[in-house]
mmCIF file of C-alpha atoms in Angstrom:
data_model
loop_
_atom_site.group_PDB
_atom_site.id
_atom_site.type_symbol
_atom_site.label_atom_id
_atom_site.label_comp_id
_atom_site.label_asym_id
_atom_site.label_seq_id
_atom_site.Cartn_x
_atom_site.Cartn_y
_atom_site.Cartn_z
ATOM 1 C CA UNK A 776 60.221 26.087 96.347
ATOM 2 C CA UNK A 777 61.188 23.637 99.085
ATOM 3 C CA UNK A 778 60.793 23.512 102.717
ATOM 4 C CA UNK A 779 64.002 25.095 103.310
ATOM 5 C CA UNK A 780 64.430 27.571 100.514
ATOM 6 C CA UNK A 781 60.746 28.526 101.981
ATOM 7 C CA UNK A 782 62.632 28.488 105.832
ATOM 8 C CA UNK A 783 65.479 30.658 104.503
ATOM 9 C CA UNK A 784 63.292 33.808 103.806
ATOM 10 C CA UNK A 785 62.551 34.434 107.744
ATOM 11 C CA UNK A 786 65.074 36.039 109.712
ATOM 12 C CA UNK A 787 64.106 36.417 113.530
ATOM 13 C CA UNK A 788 67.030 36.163 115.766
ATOM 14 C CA UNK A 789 67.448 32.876 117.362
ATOM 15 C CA UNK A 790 65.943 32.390 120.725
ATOM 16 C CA UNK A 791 62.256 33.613 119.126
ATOM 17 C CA UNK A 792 58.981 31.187 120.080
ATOM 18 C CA UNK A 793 56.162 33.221 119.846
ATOM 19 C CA UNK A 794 54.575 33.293 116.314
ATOM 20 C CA UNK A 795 51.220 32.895 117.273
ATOM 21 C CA UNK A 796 51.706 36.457 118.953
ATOM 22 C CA UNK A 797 53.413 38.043 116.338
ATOM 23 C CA UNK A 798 55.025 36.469 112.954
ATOM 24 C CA UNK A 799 58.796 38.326 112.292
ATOM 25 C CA UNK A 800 58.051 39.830 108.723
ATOM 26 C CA UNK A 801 59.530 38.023 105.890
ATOM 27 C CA UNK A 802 62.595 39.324 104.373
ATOM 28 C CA UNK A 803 60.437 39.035 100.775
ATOM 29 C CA UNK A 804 57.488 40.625 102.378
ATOM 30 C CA UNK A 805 60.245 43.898 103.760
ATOM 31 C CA UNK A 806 61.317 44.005 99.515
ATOM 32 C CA UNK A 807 57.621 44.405 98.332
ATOM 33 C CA UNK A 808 56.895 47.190 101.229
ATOM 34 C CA UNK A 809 60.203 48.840 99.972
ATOM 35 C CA UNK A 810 59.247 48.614 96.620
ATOM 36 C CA UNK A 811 55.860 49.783 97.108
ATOM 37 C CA UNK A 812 57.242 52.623 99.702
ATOM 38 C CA UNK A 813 59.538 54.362 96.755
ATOM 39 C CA UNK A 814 56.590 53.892 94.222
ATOM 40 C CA UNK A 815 54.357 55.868 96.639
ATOM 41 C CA UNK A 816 56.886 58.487 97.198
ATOM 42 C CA UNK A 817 57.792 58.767 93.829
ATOM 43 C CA UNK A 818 54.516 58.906 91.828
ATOM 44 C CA UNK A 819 55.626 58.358 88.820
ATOM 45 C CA UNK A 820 53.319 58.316 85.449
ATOM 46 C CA UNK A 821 51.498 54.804 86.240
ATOM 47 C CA UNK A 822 52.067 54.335 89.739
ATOM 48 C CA UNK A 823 48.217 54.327 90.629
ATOM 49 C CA UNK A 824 47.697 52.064 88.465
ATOM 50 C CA UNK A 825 50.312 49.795 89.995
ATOM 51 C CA UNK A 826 48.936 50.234 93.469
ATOM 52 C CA UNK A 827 45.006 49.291 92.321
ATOM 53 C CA UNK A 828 46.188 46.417 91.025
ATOM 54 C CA UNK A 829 47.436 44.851 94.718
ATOM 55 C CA UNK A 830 43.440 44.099 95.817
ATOM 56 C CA UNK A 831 43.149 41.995 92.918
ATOM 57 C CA UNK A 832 46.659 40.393 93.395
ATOM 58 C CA UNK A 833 45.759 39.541 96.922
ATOM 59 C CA UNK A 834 42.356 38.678 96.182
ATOM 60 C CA UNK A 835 43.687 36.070 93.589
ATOM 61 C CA UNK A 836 45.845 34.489 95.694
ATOM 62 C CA UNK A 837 43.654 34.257 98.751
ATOM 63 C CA UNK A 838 41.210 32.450 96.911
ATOM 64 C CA UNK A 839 43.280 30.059 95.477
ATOM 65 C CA UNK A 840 44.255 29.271 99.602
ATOM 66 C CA UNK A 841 40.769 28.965 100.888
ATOM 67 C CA UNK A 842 39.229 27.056 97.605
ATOM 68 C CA UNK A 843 36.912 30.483 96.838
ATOM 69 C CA UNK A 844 36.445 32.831 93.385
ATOM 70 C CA UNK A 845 38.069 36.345 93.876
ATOM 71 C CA UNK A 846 34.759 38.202 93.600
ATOM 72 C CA UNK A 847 33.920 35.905 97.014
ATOM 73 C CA UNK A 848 37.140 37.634 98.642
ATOM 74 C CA UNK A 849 37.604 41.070 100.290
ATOM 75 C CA UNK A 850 40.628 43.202 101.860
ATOM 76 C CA UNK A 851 40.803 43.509 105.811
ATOM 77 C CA UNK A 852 43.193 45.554 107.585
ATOM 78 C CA UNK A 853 43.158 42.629 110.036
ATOM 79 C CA UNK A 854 40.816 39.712 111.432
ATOM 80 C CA UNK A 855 38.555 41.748 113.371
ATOM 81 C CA UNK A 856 36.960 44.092 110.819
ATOM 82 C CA UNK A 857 36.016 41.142 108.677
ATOM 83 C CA UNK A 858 34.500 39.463 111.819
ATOM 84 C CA UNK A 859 32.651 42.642 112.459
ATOM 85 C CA UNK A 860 31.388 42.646 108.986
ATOM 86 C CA UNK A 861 30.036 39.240 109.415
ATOM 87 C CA UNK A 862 28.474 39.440 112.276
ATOM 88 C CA UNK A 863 26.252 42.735 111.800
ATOM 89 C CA UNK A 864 24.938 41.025 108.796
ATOM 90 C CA UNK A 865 24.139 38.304 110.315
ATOM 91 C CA UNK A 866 20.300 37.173 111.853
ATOM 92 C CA UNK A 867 19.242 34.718 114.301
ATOM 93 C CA UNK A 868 21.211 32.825 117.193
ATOM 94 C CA UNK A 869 24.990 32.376 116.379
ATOM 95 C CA UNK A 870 26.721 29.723 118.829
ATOM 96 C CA UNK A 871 29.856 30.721 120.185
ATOM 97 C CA UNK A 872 32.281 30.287 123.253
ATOM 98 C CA UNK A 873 32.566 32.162 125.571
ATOM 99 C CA UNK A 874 36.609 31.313 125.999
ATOM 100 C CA UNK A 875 37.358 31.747 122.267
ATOM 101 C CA UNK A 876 39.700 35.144 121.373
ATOM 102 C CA UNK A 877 37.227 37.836 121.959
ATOM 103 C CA UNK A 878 36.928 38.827 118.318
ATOM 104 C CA UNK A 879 34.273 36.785 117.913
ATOM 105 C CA UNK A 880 32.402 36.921 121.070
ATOM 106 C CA UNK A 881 32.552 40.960 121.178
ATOM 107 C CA UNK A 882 32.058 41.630 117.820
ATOM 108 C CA UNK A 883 28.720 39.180 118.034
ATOM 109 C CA UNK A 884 27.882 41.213 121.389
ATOM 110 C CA UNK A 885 28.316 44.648 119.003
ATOM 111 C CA UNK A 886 26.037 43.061 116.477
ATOM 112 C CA UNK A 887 23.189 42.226 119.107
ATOM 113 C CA UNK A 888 23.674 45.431 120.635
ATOM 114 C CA UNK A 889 23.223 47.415 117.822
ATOM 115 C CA UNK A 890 20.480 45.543 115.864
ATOM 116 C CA UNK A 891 18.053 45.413 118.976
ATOM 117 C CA UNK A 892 18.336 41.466 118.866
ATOM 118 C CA UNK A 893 18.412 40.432 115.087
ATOM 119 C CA UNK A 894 21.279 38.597 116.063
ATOM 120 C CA UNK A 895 21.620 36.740 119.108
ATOM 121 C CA UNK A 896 24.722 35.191 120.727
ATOM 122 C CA UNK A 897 23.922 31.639 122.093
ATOM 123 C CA UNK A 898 26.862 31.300 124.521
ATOM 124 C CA UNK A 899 28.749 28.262 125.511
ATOM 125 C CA UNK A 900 29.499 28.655 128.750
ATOM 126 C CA UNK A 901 33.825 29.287 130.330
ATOM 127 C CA UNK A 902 35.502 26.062 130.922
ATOM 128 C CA UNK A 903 33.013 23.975 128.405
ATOM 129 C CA UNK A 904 36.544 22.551 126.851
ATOM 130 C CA UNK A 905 37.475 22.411 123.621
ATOM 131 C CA UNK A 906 35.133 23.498 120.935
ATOM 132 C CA UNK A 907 34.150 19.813 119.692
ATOM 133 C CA UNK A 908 31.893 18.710 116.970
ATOM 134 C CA UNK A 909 30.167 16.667 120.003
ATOM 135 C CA UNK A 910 30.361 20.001 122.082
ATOM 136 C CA UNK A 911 28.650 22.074 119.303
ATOM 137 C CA UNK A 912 25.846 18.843 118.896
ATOM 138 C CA UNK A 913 24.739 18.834 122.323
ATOM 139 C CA UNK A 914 24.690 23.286 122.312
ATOM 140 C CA UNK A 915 22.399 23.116 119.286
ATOM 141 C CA UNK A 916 18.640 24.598 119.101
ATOM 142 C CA UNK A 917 16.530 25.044 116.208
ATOM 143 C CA UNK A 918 17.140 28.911 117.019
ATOM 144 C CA UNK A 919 21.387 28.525 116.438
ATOM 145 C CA UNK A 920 21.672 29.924 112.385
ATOM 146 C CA UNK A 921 25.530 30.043 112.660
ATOM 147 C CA UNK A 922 28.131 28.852 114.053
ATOM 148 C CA UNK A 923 31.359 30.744 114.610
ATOM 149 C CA UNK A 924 34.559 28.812 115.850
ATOM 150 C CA UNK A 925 38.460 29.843 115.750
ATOM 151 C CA UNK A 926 40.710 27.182 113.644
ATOM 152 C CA UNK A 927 43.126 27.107 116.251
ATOM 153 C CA UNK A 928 41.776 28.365 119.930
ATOM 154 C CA UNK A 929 44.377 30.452 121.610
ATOM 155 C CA UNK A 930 44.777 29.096 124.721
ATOM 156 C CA UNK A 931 45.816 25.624 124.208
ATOM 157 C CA UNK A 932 46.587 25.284 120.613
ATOM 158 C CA UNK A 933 43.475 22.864 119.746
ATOM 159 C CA UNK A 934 42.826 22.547 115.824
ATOM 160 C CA UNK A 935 39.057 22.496 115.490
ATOM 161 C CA UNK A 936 37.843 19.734 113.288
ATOM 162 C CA UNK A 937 35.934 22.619 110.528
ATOM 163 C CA UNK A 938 34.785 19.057 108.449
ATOM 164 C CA UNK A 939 33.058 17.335 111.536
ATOM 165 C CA UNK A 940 31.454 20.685 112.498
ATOM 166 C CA UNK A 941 30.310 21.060 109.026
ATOM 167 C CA UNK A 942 28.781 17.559 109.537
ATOM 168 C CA UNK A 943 27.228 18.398 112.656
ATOM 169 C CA UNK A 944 25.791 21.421 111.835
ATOM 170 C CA UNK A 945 23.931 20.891 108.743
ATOM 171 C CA UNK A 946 23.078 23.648 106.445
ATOM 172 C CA UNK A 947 23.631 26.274 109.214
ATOM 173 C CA UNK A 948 26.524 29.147 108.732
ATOM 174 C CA UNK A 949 29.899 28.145 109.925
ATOM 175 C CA UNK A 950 32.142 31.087 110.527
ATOM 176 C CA UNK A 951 35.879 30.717 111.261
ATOM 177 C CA UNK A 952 38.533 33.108 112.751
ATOM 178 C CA UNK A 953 41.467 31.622 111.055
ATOM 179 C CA UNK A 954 43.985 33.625 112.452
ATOM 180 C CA UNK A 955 45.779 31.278 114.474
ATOM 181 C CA UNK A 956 46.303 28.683 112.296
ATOM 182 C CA UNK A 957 46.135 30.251 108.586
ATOM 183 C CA UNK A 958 49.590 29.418 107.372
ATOM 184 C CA UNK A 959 50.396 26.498 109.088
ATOM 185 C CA UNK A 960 47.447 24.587 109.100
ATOM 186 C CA UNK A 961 46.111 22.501 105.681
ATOM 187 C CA UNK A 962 42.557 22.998 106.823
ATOM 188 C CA UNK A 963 39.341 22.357 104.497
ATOM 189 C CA UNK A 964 38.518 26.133 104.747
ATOM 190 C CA UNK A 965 36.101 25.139 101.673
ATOM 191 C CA UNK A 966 33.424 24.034 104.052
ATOM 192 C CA UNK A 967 33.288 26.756 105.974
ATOM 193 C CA UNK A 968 30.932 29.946 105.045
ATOM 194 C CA UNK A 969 33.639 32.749 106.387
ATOM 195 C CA UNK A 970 37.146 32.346 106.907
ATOM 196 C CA UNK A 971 38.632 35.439 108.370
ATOM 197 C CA UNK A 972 42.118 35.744 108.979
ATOM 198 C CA UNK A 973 44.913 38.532 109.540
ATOM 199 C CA UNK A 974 48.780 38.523 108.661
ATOM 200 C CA UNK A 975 50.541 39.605 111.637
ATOM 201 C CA UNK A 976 50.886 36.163 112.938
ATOM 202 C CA UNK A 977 51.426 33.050 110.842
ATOM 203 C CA UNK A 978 51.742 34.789 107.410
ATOM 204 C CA UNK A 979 54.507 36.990 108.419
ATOM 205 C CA UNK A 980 53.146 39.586 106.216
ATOM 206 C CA UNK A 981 53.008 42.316 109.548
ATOM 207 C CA UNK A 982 50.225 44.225 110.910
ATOM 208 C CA UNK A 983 47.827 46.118 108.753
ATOM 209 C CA UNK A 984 46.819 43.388 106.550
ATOM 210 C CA UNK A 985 44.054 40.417 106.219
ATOM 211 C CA UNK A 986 41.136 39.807 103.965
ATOM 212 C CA UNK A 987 37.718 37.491 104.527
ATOM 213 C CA UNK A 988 36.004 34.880 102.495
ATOM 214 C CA UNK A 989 32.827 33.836 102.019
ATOM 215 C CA UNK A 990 31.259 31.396 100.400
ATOM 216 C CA UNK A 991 27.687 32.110 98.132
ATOM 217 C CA UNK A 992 25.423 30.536 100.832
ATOM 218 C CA UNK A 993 27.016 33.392 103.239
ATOM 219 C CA UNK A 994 26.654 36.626 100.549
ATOM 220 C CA UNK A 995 22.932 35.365 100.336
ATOM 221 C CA UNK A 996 22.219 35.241 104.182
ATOM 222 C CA UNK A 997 24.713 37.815 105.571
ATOM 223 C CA UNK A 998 23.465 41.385 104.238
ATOM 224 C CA UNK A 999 26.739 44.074 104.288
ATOM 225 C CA UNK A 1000 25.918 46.377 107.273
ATOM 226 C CA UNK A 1001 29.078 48.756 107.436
ATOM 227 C CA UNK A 1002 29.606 49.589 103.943
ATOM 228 C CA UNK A 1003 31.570 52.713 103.155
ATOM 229 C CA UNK A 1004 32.865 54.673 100.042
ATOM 230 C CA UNK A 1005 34.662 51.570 98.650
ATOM 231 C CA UNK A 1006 32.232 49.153 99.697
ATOM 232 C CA UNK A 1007 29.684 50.875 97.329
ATOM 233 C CA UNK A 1008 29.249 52.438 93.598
ATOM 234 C CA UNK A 1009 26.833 55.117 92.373
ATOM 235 C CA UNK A 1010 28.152 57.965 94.151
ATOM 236 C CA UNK A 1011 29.346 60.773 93.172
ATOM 237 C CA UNK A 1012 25.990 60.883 90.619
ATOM 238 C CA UNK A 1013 23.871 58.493 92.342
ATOM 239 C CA UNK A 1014 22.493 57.388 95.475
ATOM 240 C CA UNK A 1015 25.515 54.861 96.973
ATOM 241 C CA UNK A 1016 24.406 51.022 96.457
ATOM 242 C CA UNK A 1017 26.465 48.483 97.732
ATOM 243 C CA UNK A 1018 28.300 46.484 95.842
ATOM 244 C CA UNK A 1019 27.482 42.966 95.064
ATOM 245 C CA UNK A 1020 29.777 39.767 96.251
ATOM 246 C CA UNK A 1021 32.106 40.225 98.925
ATOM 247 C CA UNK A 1022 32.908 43.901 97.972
ATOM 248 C CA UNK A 1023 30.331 45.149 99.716
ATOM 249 C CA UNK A 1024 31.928 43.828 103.404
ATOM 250 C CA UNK A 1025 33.984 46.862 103.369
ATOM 251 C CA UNK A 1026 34.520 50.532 104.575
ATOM 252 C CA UNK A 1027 37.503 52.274 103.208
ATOM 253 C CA UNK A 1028 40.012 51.495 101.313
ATOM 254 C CA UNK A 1029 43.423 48.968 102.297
ATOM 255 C CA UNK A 1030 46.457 50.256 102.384
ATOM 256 C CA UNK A 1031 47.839 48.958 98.729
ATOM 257 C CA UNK A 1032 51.423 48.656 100.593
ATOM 258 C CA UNK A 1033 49.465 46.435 103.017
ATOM 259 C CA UNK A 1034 48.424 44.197 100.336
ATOM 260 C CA UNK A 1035 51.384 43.964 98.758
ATOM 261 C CA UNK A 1036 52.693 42.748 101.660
ATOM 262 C CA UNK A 1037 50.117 40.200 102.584
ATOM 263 C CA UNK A 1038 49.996 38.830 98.385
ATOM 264 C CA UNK A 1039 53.752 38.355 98.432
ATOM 265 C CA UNK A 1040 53.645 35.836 102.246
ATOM 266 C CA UNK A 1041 50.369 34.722 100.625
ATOM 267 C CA UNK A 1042 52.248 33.617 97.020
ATOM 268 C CA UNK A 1043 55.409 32.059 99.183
ATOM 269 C CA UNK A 1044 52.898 30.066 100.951
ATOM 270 C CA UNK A 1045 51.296 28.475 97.639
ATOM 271 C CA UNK A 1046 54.889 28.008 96.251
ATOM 272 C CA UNK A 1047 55.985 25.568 99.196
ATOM 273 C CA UNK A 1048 52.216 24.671 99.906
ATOM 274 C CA UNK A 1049 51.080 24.444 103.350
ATOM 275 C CA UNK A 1050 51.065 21.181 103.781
ATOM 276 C CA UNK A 1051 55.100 21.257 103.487
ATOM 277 C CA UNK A 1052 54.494 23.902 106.265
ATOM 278 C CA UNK A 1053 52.236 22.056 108.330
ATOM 279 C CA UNK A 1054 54.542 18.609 108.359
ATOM 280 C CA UNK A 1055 57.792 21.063 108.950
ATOM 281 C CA UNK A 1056 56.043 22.810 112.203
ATOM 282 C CA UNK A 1057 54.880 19.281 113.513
ATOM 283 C CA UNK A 1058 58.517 18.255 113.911
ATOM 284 C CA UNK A 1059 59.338 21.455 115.518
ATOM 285 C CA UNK A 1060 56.063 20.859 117.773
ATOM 286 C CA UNK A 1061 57.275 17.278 118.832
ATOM 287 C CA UNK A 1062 60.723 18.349 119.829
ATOM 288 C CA UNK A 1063 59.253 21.114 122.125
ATOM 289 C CA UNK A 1064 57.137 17.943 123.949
ATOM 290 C CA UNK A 1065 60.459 16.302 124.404
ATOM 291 C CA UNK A 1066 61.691 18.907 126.219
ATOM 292 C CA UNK A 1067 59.024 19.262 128.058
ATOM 293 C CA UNK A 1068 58.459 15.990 129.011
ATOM 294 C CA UNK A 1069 62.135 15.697 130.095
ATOM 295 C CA UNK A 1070 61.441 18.464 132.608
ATOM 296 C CA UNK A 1071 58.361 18.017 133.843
ATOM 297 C CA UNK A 1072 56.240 20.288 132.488
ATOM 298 C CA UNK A 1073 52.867 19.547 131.687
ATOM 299 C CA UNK A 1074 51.472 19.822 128.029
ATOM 300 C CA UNK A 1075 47.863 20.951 127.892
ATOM 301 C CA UNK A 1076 47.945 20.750 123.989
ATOM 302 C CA UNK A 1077 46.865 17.834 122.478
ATOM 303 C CA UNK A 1078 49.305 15.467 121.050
ATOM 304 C CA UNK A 1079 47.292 14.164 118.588
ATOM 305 C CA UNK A 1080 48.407 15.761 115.347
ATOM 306 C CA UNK A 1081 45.240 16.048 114.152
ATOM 307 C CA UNK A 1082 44.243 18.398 117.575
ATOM 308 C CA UNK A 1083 47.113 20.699 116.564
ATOM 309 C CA UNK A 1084 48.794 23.185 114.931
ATOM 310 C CA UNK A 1085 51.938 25.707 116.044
ATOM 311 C CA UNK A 1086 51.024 26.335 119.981
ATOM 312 C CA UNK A 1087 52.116 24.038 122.715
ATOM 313 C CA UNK A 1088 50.771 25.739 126.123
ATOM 314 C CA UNK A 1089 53.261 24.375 129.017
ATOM 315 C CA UNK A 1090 52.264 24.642 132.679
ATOM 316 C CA UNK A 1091 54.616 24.512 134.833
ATOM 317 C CA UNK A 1092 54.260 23.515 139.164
ATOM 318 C CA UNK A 1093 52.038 25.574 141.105
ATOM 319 C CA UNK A 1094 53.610 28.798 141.902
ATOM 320 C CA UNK A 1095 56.917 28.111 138.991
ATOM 321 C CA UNK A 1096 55.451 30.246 136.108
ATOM 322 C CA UNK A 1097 57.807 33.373 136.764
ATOM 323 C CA UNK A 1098 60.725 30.487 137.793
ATOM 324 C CA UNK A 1099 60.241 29.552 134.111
ATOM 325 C CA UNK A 1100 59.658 32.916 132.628
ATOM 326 C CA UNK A 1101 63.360 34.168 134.364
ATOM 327 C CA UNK A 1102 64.473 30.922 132.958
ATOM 328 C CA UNK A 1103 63.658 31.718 129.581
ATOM 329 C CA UNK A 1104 64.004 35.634 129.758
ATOM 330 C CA UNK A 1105 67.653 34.932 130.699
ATOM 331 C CA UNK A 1106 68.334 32.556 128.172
ATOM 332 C CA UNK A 1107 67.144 34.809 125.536
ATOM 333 C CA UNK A 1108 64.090 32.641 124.386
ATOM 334 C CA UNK A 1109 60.981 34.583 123.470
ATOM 335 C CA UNK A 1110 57.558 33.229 124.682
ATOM 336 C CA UNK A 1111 53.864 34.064 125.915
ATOM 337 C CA UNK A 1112 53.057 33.930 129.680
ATOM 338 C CA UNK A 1113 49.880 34.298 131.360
ATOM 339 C CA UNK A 1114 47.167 32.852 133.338
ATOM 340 C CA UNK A 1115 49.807 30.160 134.787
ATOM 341 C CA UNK A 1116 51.073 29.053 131.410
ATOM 342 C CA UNK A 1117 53.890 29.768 128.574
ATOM 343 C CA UNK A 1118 52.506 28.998 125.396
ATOM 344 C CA UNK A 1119 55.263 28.348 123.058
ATOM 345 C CA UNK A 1120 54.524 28.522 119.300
ATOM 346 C CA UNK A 1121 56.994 27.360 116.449
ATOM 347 C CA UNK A 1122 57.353 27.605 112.815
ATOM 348 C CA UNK A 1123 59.586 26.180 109.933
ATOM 349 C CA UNK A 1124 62.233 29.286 110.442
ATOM 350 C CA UNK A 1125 62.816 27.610 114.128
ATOM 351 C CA UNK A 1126 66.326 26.426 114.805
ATOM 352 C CA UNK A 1127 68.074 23.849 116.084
ATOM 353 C CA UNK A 1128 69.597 26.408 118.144
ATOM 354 C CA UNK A 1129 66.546 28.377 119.255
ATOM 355 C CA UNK A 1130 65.250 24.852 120.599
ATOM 356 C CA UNK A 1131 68.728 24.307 122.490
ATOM 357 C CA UNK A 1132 68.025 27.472 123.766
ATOM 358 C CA UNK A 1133 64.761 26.605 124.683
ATOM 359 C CA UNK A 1134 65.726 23.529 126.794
ATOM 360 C CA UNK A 1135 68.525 25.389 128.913
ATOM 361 C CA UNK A 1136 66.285 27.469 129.631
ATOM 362 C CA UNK A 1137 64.574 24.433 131.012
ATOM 363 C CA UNK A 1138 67.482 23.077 132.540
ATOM 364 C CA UNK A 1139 67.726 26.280 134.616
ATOM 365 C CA UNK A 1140 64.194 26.486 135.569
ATOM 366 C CA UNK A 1141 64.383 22.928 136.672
ATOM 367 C CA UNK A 1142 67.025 23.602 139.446
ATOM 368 C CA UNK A 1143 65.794 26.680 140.572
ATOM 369 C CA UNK A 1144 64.732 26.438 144.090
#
């Protein structure tokens, strides 16, 4: 599969800029679900086994993505479970920033909440910057076990450097929320410990689906916490034990629909490869600068490719963010505002026309008064 046979399976309406919020679900990923759907109403002779088999089908293919064995992969209905699962099995300090998406910095709070201090949240403080490998140097203590970083952070679109960290860090944990960049980004997810990621976003697989991967250094220090049924074996005619490898980092069981959905955007991906994703969204990327730059609006994402991914954050003049949200609202384009900014994010489905779009917008927000 090519770039634009890959391109060709999205279908959002033209106009659309906001991936990193929400991905439009593949047209392949809407045939599995349907499939799936009439298999579940149906019943048929065979159809469990049909839907057991998904977990393994996703688990095959997620490894494959993040250079892990299936037994080192597990089903999440989204990002935040599997972050949850990390960090209550986690001990000792865990560095973290304050400004990543609060995933990681609540579900570390939960964890040292609930474990009266087994695990304890070393906190880089708002407005530090970018998490840096020189950032993370000068934060560390002999007490800092892990590290836990997002791939992409939210707010600006920065792509963390997961192979300098590793450097920097040494033999401690390094834990990744993957979410906004899985998909887009060709990252060295082999060096980290946990990669946990959801579909609704870059994958285009929708909501409901994710999984987390660890690596053998992370099932040997982080002990499963909030098993349930499916997370462990014995029962009904033993005591419950959990289950070894990653299977024990879960509570009930995914919807098999779900992972249908996710293994299908998940087998796409490896057809075209992500790196054919990641060149495609950089040209996309540098024509939203260029319009930018022709209006005035300061970038606060890096331009360096290697500092980014899908997200360009735009701020407009003091006091112009709802000129430029009107601007865009009435041209049809579909972006993220807050906090004085638009973040823009684009992907290999974007058009010619949705960026044409995109700059009249511009071209009305730049003579509004």
């Amino acid at each position: 599969m090519n770039i634009d046979e890959y391109a060709a399976g999205f279908s959002e309406d033209p106009g659309y800029l906001d991936h990193a919020a929400f991905g439009p679900v593949q047209t392949a990923v809407l045939e599995e679900q349907r499939v799936l759907g009439t298999i579940q109403a149906h019943m048929r002779f065979g159809a469990m086994e049909t839907l057991d088999e998904q977990d393994a089908r996703v688990r095959a293919v997620a490894a494959r993505l993040v250079g892990r064995r299936e037994d080192q992969v597990v089903s999440q209905a989204a990002t935040t479970p599997g972050l949850l699962h990390t960090a209550f099995g986690l001990t000792g300090g865990v560095l973290v920033s304050a400004d990543e998406y609060p995933s990681l910095p609540l579900a570390l709070a939960s964890a040292a909440s609930a474990t009266g201090g087994r695990v304890q949240p070393v906190v880089i403080e708002s407005g530090a910057g970018w998490v840096t490998p020189e950032l993370i140097r000068a934060r560390l203590t002999d007490e800092v076990t892990a590290v836990a970083v997002s791939l992409v952070d939210w707010r600006t679109g920065y792509l963390t450097d997961l192979a300098a960290i590793r450097e920097v860090i040494g033999d401690r944990l390094l834990i990744v929320d993957a979410i906004q960049g899985f998909g887009v980004v060709d990252a060295p997810y082999e060096v980290a410990d946990v990669v946990a990621t959801g579909g609704q976003k870059w994958l285009h697989a929708g909501w409901g689906t994710g999984f987390v991967a660890f690596s053998d250094r992370a099932l040997n220090r982080i002990r499963p916490a909030l098993s349930g049924p499916h997370g462990t074996s014995g029962w009904p005619t033993e005591v419950p034990a959990v289950r070894p490898g990653a299977a024990g980092f879960q509570m009930s069981r995914i919807d098999p629909v779900a992972q249908a959905r996710l293994a299908v955007s998940l087998e796409r991906l490896t057809a075209v490869g992500v790196a054919a994703v990641q060149e495609r969204v950089a040209d996309r990327v540098e024509r939203v600068f260029a319009i930018a730059d022709e209006f005035g609006l300061e970038v606060e994402s890096s331009r360096d490719p290697a500092e980014r991914a899908g997200i360009v954050v735009l701020r407009p003049t003091q006091g112009r963010l709802t000129a430029l949200s009107a601007a865009m609202h009435n041209h049809g384009v579909t972006a993220t505002t807050r906090l004085g900014v638009a973040r823009v994010s684009v992907f290999p489905s974007t058009t010619d026309e949705t960026l044409d779009m995109f700059r009249d917008a511009c071209v009305s927000y730049a003579t509004m008064q």
